[in-house]
Short mmCIF file of C-alpha atoms and ligand atoms in Angstrom, two decimals:
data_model
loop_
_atom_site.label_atom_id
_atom_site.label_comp_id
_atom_site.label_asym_id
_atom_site.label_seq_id
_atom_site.Cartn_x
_atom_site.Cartn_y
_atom_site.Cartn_z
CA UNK H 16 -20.01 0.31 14.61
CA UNK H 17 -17.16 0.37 17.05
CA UNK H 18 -14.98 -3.10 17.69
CA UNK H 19 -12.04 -4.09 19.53
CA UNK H 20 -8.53 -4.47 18.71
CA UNK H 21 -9.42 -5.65 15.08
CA UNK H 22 -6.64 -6.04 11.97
CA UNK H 23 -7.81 -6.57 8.48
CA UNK H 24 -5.28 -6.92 6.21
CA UNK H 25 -6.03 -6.19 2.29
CA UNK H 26 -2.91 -7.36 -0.33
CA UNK H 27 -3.25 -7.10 -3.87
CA UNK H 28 -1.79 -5.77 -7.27
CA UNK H 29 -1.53 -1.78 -7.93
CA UNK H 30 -4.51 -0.10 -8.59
CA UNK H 31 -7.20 -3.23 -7.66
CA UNK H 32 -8.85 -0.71 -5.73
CA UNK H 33 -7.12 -1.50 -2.29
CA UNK H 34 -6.11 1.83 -0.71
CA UNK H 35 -9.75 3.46 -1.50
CA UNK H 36 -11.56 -0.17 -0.14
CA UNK H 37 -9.19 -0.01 3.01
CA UNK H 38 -10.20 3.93 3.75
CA UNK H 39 -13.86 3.39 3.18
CA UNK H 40 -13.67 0.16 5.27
CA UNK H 41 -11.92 1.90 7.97
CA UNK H 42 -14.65 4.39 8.16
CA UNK H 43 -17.51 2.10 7.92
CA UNK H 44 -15.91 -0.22 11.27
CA UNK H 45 -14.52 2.91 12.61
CA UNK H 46 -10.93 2.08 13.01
CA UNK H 47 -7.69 3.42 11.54
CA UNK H 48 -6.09 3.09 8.44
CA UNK H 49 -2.57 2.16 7.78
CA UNK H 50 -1.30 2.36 3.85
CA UNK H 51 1.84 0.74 4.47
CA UNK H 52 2.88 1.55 0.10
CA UNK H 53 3.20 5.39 1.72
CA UNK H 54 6.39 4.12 3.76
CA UNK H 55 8.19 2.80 1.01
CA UNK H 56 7.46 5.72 -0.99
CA UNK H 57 8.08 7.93 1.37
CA UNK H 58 11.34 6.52 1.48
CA UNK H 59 11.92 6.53 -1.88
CA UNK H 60 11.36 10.01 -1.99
CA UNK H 61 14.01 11.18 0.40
CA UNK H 62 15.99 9.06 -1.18
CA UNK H 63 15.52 10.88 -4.93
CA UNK H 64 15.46 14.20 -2.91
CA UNK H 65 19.04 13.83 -1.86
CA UNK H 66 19.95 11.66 -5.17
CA UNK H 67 21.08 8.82 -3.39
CA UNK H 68 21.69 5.17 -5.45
CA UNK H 69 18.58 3.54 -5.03
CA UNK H 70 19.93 0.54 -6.62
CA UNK H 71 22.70 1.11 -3.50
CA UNK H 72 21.12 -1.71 -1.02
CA UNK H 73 23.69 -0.36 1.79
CA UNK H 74 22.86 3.03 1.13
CA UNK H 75 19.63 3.08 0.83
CA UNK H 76 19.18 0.95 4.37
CA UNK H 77 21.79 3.56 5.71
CA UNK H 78 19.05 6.13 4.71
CA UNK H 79 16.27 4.37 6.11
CA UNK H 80 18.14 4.02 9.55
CA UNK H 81 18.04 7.68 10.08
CA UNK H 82 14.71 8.15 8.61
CA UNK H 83 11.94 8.87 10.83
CA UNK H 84 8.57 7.42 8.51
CA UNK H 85 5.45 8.22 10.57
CA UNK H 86 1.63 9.01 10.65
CA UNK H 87 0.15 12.16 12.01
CA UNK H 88 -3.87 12.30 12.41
CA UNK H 89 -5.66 14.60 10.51
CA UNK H 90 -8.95 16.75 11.80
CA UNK H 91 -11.10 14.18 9.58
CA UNK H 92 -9.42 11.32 11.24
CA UNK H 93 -7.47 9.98 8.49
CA UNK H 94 -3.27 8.99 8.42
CA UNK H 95 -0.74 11.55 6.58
CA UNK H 96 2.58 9.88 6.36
CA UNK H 97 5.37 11.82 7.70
CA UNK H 98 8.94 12.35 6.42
CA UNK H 99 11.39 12.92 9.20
CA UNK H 100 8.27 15.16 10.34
CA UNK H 101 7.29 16.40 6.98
CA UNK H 102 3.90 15.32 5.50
CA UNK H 103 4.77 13.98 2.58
CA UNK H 104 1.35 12.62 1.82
CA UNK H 105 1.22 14.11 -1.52
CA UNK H 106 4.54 14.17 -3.17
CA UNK H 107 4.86 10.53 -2.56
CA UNK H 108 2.15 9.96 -5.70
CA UNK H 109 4.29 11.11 -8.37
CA UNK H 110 4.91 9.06 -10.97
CA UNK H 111 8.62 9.29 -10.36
CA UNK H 112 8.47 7.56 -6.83
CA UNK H 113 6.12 5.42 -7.89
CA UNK H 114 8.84 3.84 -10.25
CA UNK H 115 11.29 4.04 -7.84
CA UNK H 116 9.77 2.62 -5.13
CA UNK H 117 10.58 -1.09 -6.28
CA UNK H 118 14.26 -0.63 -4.83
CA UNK H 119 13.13 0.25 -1.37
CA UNK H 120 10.46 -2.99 -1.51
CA UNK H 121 13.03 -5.37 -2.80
CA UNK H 122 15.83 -4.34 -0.04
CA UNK H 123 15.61 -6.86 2.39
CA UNK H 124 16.94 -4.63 5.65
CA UNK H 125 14.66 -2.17 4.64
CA UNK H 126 11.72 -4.41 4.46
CA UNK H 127 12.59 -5.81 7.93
CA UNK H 128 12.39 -1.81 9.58
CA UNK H 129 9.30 -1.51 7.92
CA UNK H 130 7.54 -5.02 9.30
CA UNK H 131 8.72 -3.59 12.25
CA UNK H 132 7.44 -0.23 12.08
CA UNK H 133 4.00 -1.09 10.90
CA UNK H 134 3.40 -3.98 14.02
CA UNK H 135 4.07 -1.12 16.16
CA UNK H 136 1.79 1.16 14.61
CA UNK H 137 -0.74 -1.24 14.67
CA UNK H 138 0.03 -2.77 18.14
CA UNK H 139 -2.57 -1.19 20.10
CA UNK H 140 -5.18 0.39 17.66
CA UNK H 141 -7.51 -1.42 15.42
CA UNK H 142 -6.24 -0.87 11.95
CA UNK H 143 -6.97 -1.92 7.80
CA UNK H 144 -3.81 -2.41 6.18
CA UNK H 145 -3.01 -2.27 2.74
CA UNK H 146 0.04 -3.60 0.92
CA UNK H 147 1.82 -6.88 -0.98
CA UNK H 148 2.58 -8.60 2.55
CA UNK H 149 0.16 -7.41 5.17
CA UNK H 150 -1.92 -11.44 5.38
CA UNK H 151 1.40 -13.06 4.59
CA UNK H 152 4.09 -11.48 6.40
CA UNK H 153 3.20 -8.48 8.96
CA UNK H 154 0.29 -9.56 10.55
CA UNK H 155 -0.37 -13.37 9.62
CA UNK H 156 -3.17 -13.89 12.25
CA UNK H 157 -5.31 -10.93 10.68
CA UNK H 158 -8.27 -11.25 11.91
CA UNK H 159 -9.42 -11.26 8.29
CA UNK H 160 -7.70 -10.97 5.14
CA UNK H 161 -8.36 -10.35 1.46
CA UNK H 162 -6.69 -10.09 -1.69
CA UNK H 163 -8.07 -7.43 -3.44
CA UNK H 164 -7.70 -8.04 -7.85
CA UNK H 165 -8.99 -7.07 -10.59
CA UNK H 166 -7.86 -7.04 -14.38
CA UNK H 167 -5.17 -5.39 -15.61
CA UNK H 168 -7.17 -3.27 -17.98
CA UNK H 169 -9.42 -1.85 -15.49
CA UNK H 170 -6.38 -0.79 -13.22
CA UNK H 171 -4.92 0.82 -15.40
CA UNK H 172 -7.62 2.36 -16.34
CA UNK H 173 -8.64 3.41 -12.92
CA UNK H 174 -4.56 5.02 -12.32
CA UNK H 175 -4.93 6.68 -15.09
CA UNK H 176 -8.35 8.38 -13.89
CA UNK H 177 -6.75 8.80 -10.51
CA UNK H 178 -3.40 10.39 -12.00
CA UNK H 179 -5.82 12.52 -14.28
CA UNK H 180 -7.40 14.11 -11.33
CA UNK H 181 -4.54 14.70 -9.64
CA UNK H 182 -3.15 16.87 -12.73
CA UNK H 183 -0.71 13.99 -13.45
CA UNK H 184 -0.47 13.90 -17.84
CA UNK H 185 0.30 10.41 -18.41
CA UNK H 186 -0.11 7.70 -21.49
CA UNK H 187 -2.11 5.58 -20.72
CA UNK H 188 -0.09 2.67 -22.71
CA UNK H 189 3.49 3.58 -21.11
CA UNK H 190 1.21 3.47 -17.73
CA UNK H 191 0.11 0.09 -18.88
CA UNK H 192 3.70 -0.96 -19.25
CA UNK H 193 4.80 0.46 -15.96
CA UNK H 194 1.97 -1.21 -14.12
CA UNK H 195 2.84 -4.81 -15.34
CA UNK H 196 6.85 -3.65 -14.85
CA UNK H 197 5.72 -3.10 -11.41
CA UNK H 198 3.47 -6.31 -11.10
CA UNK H 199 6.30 -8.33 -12.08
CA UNK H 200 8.65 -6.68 -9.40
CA UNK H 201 6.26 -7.25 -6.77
CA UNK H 202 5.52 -10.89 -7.23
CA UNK H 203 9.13 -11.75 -8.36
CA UNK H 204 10.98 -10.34 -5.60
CA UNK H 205 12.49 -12.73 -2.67
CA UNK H 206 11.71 -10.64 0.45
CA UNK H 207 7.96 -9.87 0.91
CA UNK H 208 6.64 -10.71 -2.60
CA UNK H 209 3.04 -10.17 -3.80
CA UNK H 210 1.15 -13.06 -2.37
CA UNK H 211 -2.04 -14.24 -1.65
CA UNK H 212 -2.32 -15.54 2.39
CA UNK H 213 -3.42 -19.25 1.96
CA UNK H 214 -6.33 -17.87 4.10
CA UNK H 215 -7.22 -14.95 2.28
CA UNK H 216 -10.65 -14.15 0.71
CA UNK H 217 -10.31 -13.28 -2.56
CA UNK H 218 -12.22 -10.33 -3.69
CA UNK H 219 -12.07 -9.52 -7.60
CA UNK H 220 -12.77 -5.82 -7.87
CA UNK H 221 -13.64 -5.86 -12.05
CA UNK H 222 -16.52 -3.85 -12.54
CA UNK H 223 -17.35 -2.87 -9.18
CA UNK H 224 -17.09 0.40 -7.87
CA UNK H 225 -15.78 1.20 -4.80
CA UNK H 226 -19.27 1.16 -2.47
CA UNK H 227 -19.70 -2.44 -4.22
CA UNK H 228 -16.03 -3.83 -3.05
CA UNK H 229 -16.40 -2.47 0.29
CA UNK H 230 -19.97 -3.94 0.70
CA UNK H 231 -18.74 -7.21 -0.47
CA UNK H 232 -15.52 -7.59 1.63
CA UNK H 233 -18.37 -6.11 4.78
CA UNK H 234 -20.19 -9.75 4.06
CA UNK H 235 -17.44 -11.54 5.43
CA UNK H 236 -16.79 -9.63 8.63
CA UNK H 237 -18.92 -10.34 11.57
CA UNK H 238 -17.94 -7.97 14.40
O1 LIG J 4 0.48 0.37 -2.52
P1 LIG J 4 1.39 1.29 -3.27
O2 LIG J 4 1.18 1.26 -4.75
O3 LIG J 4 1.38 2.68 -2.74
O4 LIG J 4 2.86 0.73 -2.98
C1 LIG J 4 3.98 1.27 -3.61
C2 LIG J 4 5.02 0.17 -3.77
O5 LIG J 4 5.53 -0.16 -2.50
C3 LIG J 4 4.51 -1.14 -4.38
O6 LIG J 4 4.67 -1.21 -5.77
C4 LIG J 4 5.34 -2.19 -3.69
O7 LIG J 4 6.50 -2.46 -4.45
C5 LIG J 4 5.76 -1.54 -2.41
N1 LIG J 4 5.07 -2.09 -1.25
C6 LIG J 4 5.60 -3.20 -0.64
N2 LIG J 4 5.02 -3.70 0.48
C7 LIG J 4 3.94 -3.13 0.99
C8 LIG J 4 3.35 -2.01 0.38
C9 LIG J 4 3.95 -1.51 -0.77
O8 LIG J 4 6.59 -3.73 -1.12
N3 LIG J 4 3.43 -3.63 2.14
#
């Protein structure tokens, strides 16, 4: 199935499933993926790498102005972020940027270079986005959007499988604990909080796997 410039924006708590639903949607329509979570963490990683205050709003926006974030193709056709030309794909899933990330998300400058980074990206491809503000804020006339949720039990459960796999030895109750520290962060903050688009379809992802999710949002889109 092949479509025309197309954006599908998916929002939603961690670990409701987005990021795998937005790859395997991508490949079903045949059009890109952009995780826009890897740019603040990507971020947030250069910013632990050369130990600068990330609660530092002026220095941390002074890092992101001389920080080239982009994507590079890979041969199976799916997006590696890039640190200042570094793919940085992996070491951006660590637990430790994953905690830190909130200061980069809750810097308003830095939010703004990001908005603007991403409608570029997405300007002239066809593209599923995945983040807290991709219905709401980046691209608000989406051709379709969804808020992807599911209970807090199951996503924990499902980080914790994911961290697992990746080698990652984690508690599963301190990962509960970070998980609704992070919620909390992302719908509390003032600049680009966690929120559903008044015209998002709301997809609960409890007890579906990830073929189920994907075919459900696929009922809404008509290409
Ligand atoms: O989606 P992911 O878990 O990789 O995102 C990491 C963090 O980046 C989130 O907890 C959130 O605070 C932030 N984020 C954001 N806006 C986005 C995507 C991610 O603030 N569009």
């Amino acid at each position: 199935m092949s479509i025309k410039h197309f954006m599908i924006t998916l929002d939603g708590p961690a670990g409701a499933g987005k990021s795998t639903v937005a790859r395997n949607l991508a490949k079903r329509l045949s059009i890109s993926y952009l995780d826009t979570g890897a740019m603040y963490r990507a971020l947030t990683l250069k910013a632990l790498r050369l130990k600068i205050k990330l609660d530092d709003e002026k220095a941390l926006t002074g890092l992101a102005r001389k920080t080239v974030i982009d994507f590079k193709e890979m041969p199976d056709g799916s997006l590696h972020v890039t640190l200042d030309g570094e793919d940085v794909a992996e070491a951006i899933r660590s637990i430790e940027v994953t905690n830190h990330t909130f200061h980069a998300a809750r810097t308003a400058a830095v939010r703004a270079m990001m908005v603007n980074a991403q409608r570029a990206i997405a300007r002239h491809r066809s593209f599923v986005t995945d983040g807290r503000d991709q219905g709401t804020v980046v691209f608000p006339k989406a051709d379709y959007k969804f808020y992807i949720d599911a209970d807090l039990r199951e996503r924990v459960h499902r980080r914790h499988r994911e961290l697992k796999e990746a080698g990652e030895a984690v508690d599963a109750a301190q990962l509960k604990k970070d998980m609704q520290e992070r919620d909390h962060k992302d719908f509390s903050r003032v600049v680009g909080p966690l929120k559903k688009a008044e015209d998002a379809i709301v997809i609960d992802s409890t007890g579906l796997n990830v073929q189920q999710t994907v075919d459900k949002v696929m009922t809404y889109i008509k290409t």
